[in-house]
XYZ file of C-alpha atoms in Angstrom:
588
model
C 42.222 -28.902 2.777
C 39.068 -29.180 4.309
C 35.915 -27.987 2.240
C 34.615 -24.129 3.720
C 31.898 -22.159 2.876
C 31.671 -18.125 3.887
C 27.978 -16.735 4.677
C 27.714 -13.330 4.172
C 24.597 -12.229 6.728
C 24.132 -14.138 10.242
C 20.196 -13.028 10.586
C 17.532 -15.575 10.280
C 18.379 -16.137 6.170
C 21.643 -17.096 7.290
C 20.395 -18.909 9.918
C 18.316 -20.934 7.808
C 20.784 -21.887 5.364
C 22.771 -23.576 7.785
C 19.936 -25.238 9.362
C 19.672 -26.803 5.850
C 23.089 -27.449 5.569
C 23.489 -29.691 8.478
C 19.995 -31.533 7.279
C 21.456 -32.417 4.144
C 25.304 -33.033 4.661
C 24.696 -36.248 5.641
C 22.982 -37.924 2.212
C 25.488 -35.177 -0.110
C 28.397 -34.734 1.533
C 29.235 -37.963 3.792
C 28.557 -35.586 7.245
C 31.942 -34.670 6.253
C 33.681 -31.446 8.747
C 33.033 -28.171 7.070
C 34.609 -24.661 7.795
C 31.809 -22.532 7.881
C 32.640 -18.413 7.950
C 29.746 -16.473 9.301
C 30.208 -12.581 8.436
C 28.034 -10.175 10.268
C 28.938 -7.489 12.295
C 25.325 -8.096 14.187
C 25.373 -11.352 16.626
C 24.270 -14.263 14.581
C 20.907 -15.670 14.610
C 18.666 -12.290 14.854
C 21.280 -10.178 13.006
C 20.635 -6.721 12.440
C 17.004 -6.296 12.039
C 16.626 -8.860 15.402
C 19.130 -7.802 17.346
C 18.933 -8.208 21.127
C 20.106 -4.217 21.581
C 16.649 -2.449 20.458
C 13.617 -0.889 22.404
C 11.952 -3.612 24.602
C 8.783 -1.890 23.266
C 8.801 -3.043 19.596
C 7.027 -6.096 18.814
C 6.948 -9.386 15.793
C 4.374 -8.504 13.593
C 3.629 -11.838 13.882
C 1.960 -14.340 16.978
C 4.150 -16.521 18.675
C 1.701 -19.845 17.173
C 2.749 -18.123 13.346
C 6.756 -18.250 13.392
C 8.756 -21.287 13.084
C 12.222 -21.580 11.442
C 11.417 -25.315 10.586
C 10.556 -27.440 8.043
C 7.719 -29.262 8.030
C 5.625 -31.831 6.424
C 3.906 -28.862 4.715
C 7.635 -28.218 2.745
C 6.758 -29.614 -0.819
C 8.694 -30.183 -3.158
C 11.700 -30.267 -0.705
C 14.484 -32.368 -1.627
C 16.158 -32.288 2.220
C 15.154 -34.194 4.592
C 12.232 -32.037 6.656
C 13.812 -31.617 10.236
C 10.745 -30.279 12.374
C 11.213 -28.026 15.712
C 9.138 -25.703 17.579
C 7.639 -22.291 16.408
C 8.142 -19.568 18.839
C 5.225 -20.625 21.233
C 6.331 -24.037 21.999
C 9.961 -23.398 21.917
C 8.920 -20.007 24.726
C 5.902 -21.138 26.491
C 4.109 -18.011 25.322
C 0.503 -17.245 24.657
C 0.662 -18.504 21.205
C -2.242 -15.738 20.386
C 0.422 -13.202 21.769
C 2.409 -10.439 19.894
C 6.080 -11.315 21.440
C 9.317 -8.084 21.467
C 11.855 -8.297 18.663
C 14.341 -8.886 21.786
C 12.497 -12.485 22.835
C 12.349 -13.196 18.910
C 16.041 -12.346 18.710
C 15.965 -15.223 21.474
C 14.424 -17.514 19.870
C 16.597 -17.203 16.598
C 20.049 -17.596 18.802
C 18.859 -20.702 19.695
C 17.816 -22.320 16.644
C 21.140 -20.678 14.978
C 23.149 -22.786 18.306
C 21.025 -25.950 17.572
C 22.302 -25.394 13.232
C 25.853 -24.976 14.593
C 25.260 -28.115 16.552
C 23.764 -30.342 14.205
C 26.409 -29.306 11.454
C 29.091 -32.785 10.709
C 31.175 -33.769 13.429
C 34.443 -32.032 13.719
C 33.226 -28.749 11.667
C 34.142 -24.969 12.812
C 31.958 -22.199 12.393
C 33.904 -18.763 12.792
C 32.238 -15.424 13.755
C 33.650 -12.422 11.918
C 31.834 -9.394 13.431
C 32.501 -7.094 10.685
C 31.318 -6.331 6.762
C 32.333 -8.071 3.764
C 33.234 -5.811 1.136
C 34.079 -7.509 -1.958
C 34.599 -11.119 -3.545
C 37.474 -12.085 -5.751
C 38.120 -15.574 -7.318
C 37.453 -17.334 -10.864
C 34.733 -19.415 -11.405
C 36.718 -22.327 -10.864
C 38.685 -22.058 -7.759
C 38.526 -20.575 -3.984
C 36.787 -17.247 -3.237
C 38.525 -14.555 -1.365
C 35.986 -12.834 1.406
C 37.329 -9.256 1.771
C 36.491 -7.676 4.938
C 36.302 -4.622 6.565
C 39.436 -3.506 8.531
C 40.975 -6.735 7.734
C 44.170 -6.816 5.226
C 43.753 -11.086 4.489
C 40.316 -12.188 2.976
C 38.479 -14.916 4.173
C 39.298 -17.865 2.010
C 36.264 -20.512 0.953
C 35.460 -22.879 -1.327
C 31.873 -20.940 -1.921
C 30.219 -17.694 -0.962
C 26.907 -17.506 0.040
C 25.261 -14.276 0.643
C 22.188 -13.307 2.737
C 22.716 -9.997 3.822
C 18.698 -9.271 4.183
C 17.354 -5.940 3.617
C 19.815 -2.908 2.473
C 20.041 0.309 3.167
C 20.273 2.547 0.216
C 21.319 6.282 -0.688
C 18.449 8.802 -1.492
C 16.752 8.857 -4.653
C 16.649 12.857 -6.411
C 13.564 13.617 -4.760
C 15.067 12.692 -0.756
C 17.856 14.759 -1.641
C 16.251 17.380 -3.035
C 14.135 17.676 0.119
C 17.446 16.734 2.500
C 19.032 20.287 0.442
C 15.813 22.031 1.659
C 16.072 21.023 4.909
C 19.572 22.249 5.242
C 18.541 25.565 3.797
C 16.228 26.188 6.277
C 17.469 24.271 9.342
C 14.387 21.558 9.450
C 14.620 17.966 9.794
C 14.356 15.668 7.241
C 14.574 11.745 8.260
C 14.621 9.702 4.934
C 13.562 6.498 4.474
C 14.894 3.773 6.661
C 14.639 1.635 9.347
C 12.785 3.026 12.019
C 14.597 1.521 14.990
C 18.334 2.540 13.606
C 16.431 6.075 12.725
C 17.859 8.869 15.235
C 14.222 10.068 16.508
C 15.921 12.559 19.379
C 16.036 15.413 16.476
C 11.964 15.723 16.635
C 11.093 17.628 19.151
C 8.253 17.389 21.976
C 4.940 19.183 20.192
C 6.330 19.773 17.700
C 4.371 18.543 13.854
C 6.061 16.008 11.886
C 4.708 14.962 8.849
C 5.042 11.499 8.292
C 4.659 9.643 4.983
C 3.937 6.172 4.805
C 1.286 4.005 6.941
C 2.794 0.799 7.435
C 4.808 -1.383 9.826
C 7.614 1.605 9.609
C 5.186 4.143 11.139
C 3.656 2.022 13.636
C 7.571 1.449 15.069
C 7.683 5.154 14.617
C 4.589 6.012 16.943
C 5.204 3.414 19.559
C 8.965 4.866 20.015
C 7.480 8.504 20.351
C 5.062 8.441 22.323
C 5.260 4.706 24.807
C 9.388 5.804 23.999
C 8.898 8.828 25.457
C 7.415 8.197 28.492
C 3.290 8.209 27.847
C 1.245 5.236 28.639
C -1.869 3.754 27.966
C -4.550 3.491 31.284
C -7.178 0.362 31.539
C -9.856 2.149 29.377
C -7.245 2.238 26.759
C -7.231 5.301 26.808
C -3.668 7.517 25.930
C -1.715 9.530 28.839
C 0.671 12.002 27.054
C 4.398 12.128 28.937
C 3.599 15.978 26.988
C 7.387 14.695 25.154
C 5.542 13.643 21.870
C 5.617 15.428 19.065
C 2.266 15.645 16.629
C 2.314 12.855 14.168
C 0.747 14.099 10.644
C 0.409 10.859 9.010
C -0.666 9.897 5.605
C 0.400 7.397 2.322
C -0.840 6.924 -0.974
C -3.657 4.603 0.310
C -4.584 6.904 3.808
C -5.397 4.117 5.569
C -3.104 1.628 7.891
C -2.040 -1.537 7.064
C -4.737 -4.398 7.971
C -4.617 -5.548 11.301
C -3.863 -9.124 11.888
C -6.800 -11.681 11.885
C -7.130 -12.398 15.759
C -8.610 -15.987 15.294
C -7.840 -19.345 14.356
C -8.769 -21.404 11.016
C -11.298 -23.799 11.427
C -13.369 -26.472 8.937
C -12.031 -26.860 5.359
C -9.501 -25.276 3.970
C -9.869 -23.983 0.144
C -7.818 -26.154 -2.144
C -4.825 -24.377 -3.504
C -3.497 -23.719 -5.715
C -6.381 -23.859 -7.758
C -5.977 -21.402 -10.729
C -1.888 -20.084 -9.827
C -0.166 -23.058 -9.181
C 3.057 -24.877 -10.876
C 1.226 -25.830 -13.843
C -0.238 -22.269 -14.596
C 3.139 -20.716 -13.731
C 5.136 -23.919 -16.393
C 3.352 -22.414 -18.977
C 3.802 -18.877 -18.430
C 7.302 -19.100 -18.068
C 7.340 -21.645 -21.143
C 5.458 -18.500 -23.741
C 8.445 -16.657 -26.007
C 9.035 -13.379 -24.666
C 8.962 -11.499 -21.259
C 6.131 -12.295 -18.555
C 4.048 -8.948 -18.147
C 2.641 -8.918 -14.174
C -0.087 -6.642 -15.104
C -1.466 -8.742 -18.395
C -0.916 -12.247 -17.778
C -0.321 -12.861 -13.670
C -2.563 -10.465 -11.998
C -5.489 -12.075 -13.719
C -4.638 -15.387 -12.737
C -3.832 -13.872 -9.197
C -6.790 -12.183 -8.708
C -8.738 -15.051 -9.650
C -7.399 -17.804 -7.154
C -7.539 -15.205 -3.846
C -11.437 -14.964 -4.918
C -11.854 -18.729 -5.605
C -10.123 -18.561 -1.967
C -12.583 -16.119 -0.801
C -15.623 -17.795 -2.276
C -14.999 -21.301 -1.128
C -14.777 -20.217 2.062
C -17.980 -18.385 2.021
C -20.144 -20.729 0.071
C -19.069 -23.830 2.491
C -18.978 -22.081 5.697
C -22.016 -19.689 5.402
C -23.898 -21.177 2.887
C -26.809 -19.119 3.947
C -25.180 -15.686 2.504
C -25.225 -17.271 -0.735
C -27.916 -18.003 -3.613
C -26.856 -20.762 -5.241
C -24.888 -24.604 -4.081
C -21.018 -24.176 -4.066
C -20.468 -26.628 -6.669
C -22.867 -24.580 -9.021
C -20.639 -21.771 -8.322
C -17.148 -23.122 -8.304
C -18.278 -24.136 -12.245
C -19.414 -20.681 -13.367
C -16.558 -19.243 -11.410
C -14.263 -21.783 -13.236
C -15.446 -20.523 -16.892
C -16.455 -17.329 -16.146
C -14.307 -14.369 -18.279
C -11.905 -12.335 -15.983
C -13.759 -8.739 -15.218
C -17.399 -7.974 -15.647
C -18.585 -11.405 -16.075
C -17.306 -12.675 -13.124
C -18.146 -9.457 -11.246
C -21.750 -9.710 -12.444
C -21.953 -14.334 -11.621
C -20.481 -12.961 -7.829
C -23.235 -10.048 -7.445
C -25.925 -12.797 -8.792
C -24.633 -15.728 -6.191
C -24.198 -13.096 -3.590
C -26.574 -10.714 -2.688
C -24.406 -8.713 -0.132
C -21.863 -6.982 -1.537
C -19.709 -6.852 1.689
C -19.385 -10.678 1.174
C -17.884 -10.209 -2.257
C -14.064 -10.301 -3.114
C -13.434 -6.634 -4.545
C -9.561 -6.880 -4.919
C -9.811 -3.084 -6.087
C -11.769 -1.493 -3.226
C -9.850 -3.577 -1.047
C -6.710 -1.943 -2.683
C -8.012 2.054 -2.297
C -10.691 2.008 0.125
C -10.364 5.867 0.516
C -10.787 6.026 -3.457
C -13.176 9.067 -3.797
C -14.012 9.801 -0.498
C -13.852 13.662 0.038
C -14.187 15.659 3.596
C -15.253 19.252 3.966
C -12.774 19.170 7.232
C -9.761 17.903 8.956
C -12.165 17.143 11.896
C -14.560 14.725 9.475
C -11.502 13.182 8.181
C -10.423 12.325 11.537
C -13.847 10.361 12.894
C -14.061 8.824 9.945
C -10.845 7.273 9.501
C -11.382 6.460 13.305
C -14.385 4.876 12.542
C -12.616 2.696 9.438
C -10.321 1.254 11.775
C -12.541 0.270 15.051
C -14.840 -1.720 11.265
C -11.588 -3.425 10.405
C -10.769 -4.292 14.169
C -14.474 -5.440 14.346
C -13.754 -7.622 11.010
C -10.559 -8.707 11.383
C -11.434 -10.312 14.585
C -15.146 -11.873 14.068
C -14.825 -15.240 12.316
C -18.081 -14.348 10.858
C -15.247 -13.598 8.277
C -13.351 -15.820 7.908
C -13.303 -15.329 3.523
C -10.781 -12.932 4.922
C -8.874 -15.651 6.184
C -9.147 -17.871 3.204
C -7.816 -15.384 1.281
C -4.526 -14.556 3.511
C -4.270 -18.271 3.084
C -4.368 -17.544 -0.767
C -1.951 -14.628 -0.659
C 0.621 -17.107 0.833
C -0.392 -19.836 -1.879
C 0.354 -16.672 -4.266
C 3.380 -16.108 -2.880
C 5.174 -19.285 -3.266
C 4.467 -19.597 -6.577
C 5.828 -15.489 -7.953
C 9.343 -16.395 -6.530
C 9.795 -18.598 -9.958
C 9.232 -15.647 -11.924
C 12.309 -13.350 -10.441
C 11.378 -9.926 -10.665
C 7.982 -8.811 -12.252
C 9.055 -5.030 -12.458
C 6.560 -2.055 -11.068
C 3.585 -4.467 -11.182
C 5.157 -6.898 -9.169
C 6.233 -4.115 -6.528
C 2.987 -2.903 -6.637
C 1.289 -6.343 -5.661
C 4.092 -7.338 -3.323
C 2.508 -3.915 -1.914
C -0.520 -5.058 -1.623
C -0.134 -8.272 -0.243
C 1.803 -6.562 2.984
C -1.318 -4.025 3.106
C -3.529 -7.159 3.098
C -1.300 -9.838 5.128
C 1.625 -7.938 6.992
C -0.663 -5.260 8.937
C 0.326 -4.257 12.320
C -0.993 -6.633 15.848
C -4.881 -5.316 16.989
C -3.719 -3.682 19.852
C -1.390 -1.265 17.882
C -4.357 0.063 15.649
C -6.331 0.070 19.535
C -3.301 2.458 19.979
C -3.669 4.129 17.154
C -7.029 5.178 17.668
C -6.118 6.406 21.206
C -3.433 8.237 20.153
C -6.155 9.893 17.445
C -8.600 10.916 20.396
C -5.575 12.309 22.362
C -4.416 14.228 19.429
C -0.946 13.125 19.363
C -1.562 11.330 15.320
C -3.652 13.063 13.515
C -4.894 11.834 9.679
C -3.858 13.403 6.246
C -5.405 11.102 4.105
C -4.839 9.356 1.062
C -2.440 10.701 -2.089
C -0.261 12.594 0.660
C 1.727 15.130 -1.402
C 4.365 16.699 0.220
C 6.002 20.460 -0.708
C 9.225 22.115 0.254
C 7.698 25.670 0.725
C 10.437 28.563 0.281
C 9.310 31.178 0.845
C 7.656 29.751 4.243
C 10.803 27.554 4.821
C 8.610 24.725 5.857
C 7.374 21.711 4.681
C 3.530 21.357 3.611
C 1.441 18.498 3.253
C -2.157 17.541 2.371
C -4.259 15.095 0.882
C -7.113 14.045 -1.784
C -9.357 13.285 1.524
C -9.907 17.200 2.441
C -9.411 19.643 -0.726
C -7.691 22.247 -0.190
C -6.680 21.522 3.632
C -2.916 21.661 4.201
C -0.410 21.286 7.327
C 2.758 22.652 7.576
C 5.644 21.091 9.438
C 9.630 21.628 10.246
C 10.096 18.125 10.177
C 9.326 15.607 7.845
C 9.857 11.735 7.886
C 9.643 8.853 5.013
C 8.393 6.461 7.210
C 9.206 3.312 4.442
C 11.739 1.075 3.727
C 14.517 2.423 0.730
C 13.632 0.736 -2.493
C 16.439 -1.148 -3.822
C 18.287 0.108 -6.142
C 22.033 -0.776 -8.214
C 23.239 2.483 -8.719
C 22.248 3.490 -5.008
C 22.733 0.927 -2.621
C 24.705 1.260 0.272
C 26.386 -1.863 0.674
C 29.870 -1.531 -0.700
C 30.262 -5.490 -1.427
C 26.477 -5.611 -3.933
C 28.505 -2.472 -5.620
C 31.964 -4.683 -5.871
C 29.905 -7.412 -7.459
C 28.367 -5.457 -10.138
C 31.293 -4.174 -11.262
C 32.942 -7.563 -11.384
C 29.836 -8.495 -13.578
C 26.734 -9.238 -11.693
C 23.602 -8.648 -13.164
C 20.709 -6.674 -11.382
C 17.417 -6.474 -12.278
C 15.329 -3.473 -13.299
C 13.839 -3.165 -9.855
C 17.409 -2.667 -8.222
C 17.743 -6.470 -7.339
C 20.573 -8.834 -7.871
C 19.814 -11.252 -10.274
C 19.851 -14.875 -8.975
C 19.200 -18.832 -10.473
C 15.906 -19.276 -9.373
C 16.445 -22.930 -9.439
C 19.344 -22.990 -6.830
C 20.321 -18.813 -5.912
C 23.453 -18.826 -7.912
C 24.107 -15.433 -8.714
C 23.604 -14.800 -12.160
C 26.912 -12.699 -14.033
C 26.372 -10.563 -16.879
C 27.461 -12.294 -19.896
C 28.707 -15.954 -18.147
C 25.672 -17.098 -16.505
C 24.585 -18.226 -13.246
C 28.547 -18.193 -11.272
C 29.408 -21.626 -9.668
C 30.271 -20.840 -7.048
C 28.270 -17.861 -5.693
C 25.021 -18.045 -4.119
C 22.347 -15.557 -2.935
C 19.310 -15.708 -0.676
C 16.455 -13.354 0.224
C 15.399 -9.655 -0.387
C 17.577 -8.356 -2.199
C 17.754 -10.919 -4.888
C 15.707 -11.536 -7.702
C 14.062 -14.877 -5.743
C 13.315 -13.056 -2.770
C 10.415 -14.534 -0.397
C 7.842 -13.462 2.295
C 10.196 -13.884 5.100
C 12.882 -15.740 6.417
C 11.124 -17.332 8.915
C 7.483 -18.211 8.476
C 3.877 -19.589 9.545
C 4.026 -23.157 10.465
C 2.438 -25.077 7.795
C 2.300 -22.808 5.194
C 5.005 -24.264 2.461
C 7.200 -21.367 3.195
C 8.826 -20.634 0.149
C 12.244 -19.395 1.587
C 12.569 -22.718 3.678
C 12.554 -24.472 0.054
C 14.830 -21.871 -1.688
C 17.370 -22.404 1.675
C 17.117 -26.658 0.951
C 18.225 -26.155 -2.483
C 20.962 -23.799 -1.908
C 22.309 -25.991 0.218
C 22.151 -29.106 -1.767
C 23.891 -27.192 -4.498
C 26.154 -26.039 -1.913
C 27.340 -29.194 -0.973
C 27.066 -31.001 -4.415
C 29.424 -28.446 -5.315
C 31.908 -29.504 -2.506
C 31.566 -33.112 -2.831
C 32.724 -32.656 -6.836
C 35.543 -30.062 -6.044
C 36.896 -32.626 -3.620
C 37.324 -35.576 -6.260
């Protein structure tokens, strides 16, 4: 019988894998055929989240120069063999500065999943099953059965590898409790999800909808109600109501919106990292007796390489804003003690304090600001985001850049320690706040939107009330005291948390009660080595694999920056290798 192998999830993880699959079955597995099984019910290549069938109007969050789904020479340590190709630009012709749609991503990731298929061994068949995988049965030692959806025979394979991306997952106590309010009084309650599967037609043209959460999910949310509904923006920029929108009442924990991307290039030397997080830091860390604690020993170390990332930048590009040589620095920074001593060496080396790295004012810029109106909340938080356009697209600061550069650095080097529990979350929070903020023009559209009066500000530490005896839903914020909106509709404009006990895919549920472990956080517990899913009891299984999100190894992104050492290109070699090491010793 000839070797197979069933993927579970035909999106760009998927994709991936097999691109590492064909670059290595020729050293592992003597470019052997292999049955693959590709189980999605959304077309392979973009899968669900970029699918072809979605609004033309939403965008990457990305430019076309900063997504590839090759390896490069960057890769390191890689095993494989790196097998370059273009990044979205080259392979489209488009403005690599440009912001492409999700449709001409989806494009873009057919391809590269035709040119896997193609480079696979000679004489192997790949299978589409458009439908869901719902549970694996098989020992450790033998074939896997693949059952799907609708289907009364399983899909048969040697090994199962899963990368089923993000999941979808039931209500916490608090959604429902508001979802049983809503029902009481007939309002509309959206929970959280993705915004593009959300049905929007329930919210009704001017009409307030309070809207928690100020990320990526919210800026899908605006463009689909207002752009989706008809209005348009003129050549001032300025915001032409279709008069179908409803009023957006929008604030999050922080109050502000994500970032906006950094609108220029890198130029000049590049900071050195990993300087102070890097594999040896993180070999003795995971070497100490006892659990790793995010908040006591790796935010520290963290926190200390995105300022010697910040720093370097500053002191060898703009020497001039500084006091003292960079070398002098780099060995006071080096020894300094982590909190007031190094705060007090950067305030002494320099003298502006906007040119310091702050990580916690970067964190909570809203942090004790109070308004004595709505109307003051409004300019101001209009005036925040034309300063962060300004910044984020004047090379002038460019620290800002260094550190992004640092966040990825960061990045590859957490996904050895699995899940780091609420501090982890928090940080992995933080680092989309900082890095994974919405294209310029969207926050240019978000400030027209503000002047038009279809968005309007709540603030930071949004709280949210079911009101009986009003039947409506109320909201306000620590920005204006006192000042409170009420609303018929409400939506959770976030991503659901993961979660074991409440996820929505029927197959993660199947494999923990067969006996796979998940980790406080709600993720499934993997080999961080090679992605073998890890069983309660028994170990990492042979002959199970998992990649992305919703695992314990999960990564920045399936596809990523060119250049950057992407850590899920790495985690998708070694899969694969243990993949097919795994067939080559089953077939002796």
């Amino acid at each position: 019988m000839r070797a197979s192998v069933a993927v579970v999830g035909a999106g760009p993880r998927g994709t991936g894998f097999l691109e590492r699959l064909a670059a290595n079955a020729p050293s592992l597995y003597g470019n052997q055929p292999l049955d693959i099984h590709l189980i999605d019910p959304y077309p392979p290549g973009g899968g669900r989240i970029w699918r072809q069938d979605q609004s033309p109007l939403l965008w990457m969050n990305s430019m076309a120069a900063d997504v590839t789904m090759f390896t490069d020479a960057s890769a390191q340590p890689l095993e494989g063999p790196v097998r370059p190709g273009p990044d979205f630009a080259e392979w489209s012709g488009a403005d690599p500065q440009s912001f492409p749609s999700r449709q001409a991503q989806s494009g873009y990731l057919r391809w590269v999943y035709e040119e896997a298929v193609a480079a696979l061994p000679p004489g192997s068949a790949v299978r589409e099953h458009r439908t869901r995988a719902v549970r694996i049965s098989g020992p450790a030692d033998g074939r896997q059965q693949v059952w799907l959806e609708g289907e009364a025979e399983p899909v048969v394979a040697d090994l199962v590898v899963l990368t089923v991306g993000h999941l979808d997952a039931d209500p916490d106590e608090e959604q429902r409790e508001l979802a049983r309010f809503a029902r009481r009084h007939g309002l509309v309650h959206l929970p959280p999800a993705f915004t593009a599967d959300s049905d929007l037609s329930v919210l009704g043209a001017g009409e307030p909808v309070v809207v928690r959460g100020f990320g990526l999910a919210f800026i899908d949310l605006m463009v689909l109600l207002t752009e989706g509904r008809g209005g348009r923006y003129d050549a001032r920029g300025e915001y032409l109501p279709s008069g179908r929108e409803p009023v957006l009442y929008v604030g999050s924990r922080r109050g502000v919106p994500y970032h906006s991307k950094i609108g220029y290039t890198w130029t000049g030397e590049r900071p050195p990292l990993p300087r102070f997080f890097g594999p040896a830091q993180v070999d003795e860390l995971l070497a100490r007796p006892g659990p790793v604690d995010f908040d006591r020993d790796l935010r520290p170390l963290i926190d200390r390489e995105l300022g010697y990332a910040h720093y370097h930048r500053l002191f060898t590009g703009y020497p001039g804003r500084t006091t003292v040589d960079w070398p002098v620095f780099e060995e006071k920074y080096a020894a300094a003690a982590t909190g007031p001593e190094l705060a007090a060496l950067a305030e002494d080396a320099v003298p502006d304090p906007a040119d310091r790295f702050d990580p916690a004012a970067l964190d909570r810029p809203l942090d004790g600001v109070r308004h004595d109106s709505s109307e003051a909340l409004q300019e101001s938080l209009r005036d925040y985001i034309e300063a962060d356009l300004a910044r984020r697209h004047d090379p002038v600061y460019s620290p800002d850049l260094a550190v992004f550069l640092g966040l990825l650095s960061v990045y590859g080097q957490l996904t050895r320690f699995g899940d780091t529990g609420e501090g982890g979350a928090r940080w992995h929070g933080f680092f989309s706040y900082l890095a994974s903020g919405p294209p310029g023009p969207r926050l240019r559209q978000l400030l027209a939107l503000s002047r038009a009066g279809v968005v309007r500000f709540l603030g930071a530490g949004i709280t949210v009330e079911a009101d009986e005896s009003r039947g409506v839903f109320s909201a306000g914020g620590a920005s204006v005291p006192g000042e409170r909106v009420e609303a018929r509709a409400l939506v959770e404009a976030r991503l659901p948390a993961p979660s074991p006990a409440r996820t929505r895919s029927t197959l993660l549920n199947a494999l923990y009660e067969d006996g796979a472990r998940s980790s406080a956080a709600g993720l499934l517990v993997v080999d961080p080595v090679d992605g073998r899913v890890v069983d309660r009891g028994t170990g990492p299984h042979p002959r199970r694999f998992a990649l992305g999100p919703h695992t314990t190894a999960r990564s920045s992104g399936a596809f990523a920056r060119p250049h950057t050492n992407a850590p899920a290109f790495r985690q998708n070699d070694a899969t694969a290798r243990a993949a097919l090491t795994l067939l080559k010793e089953s077939a002796r």
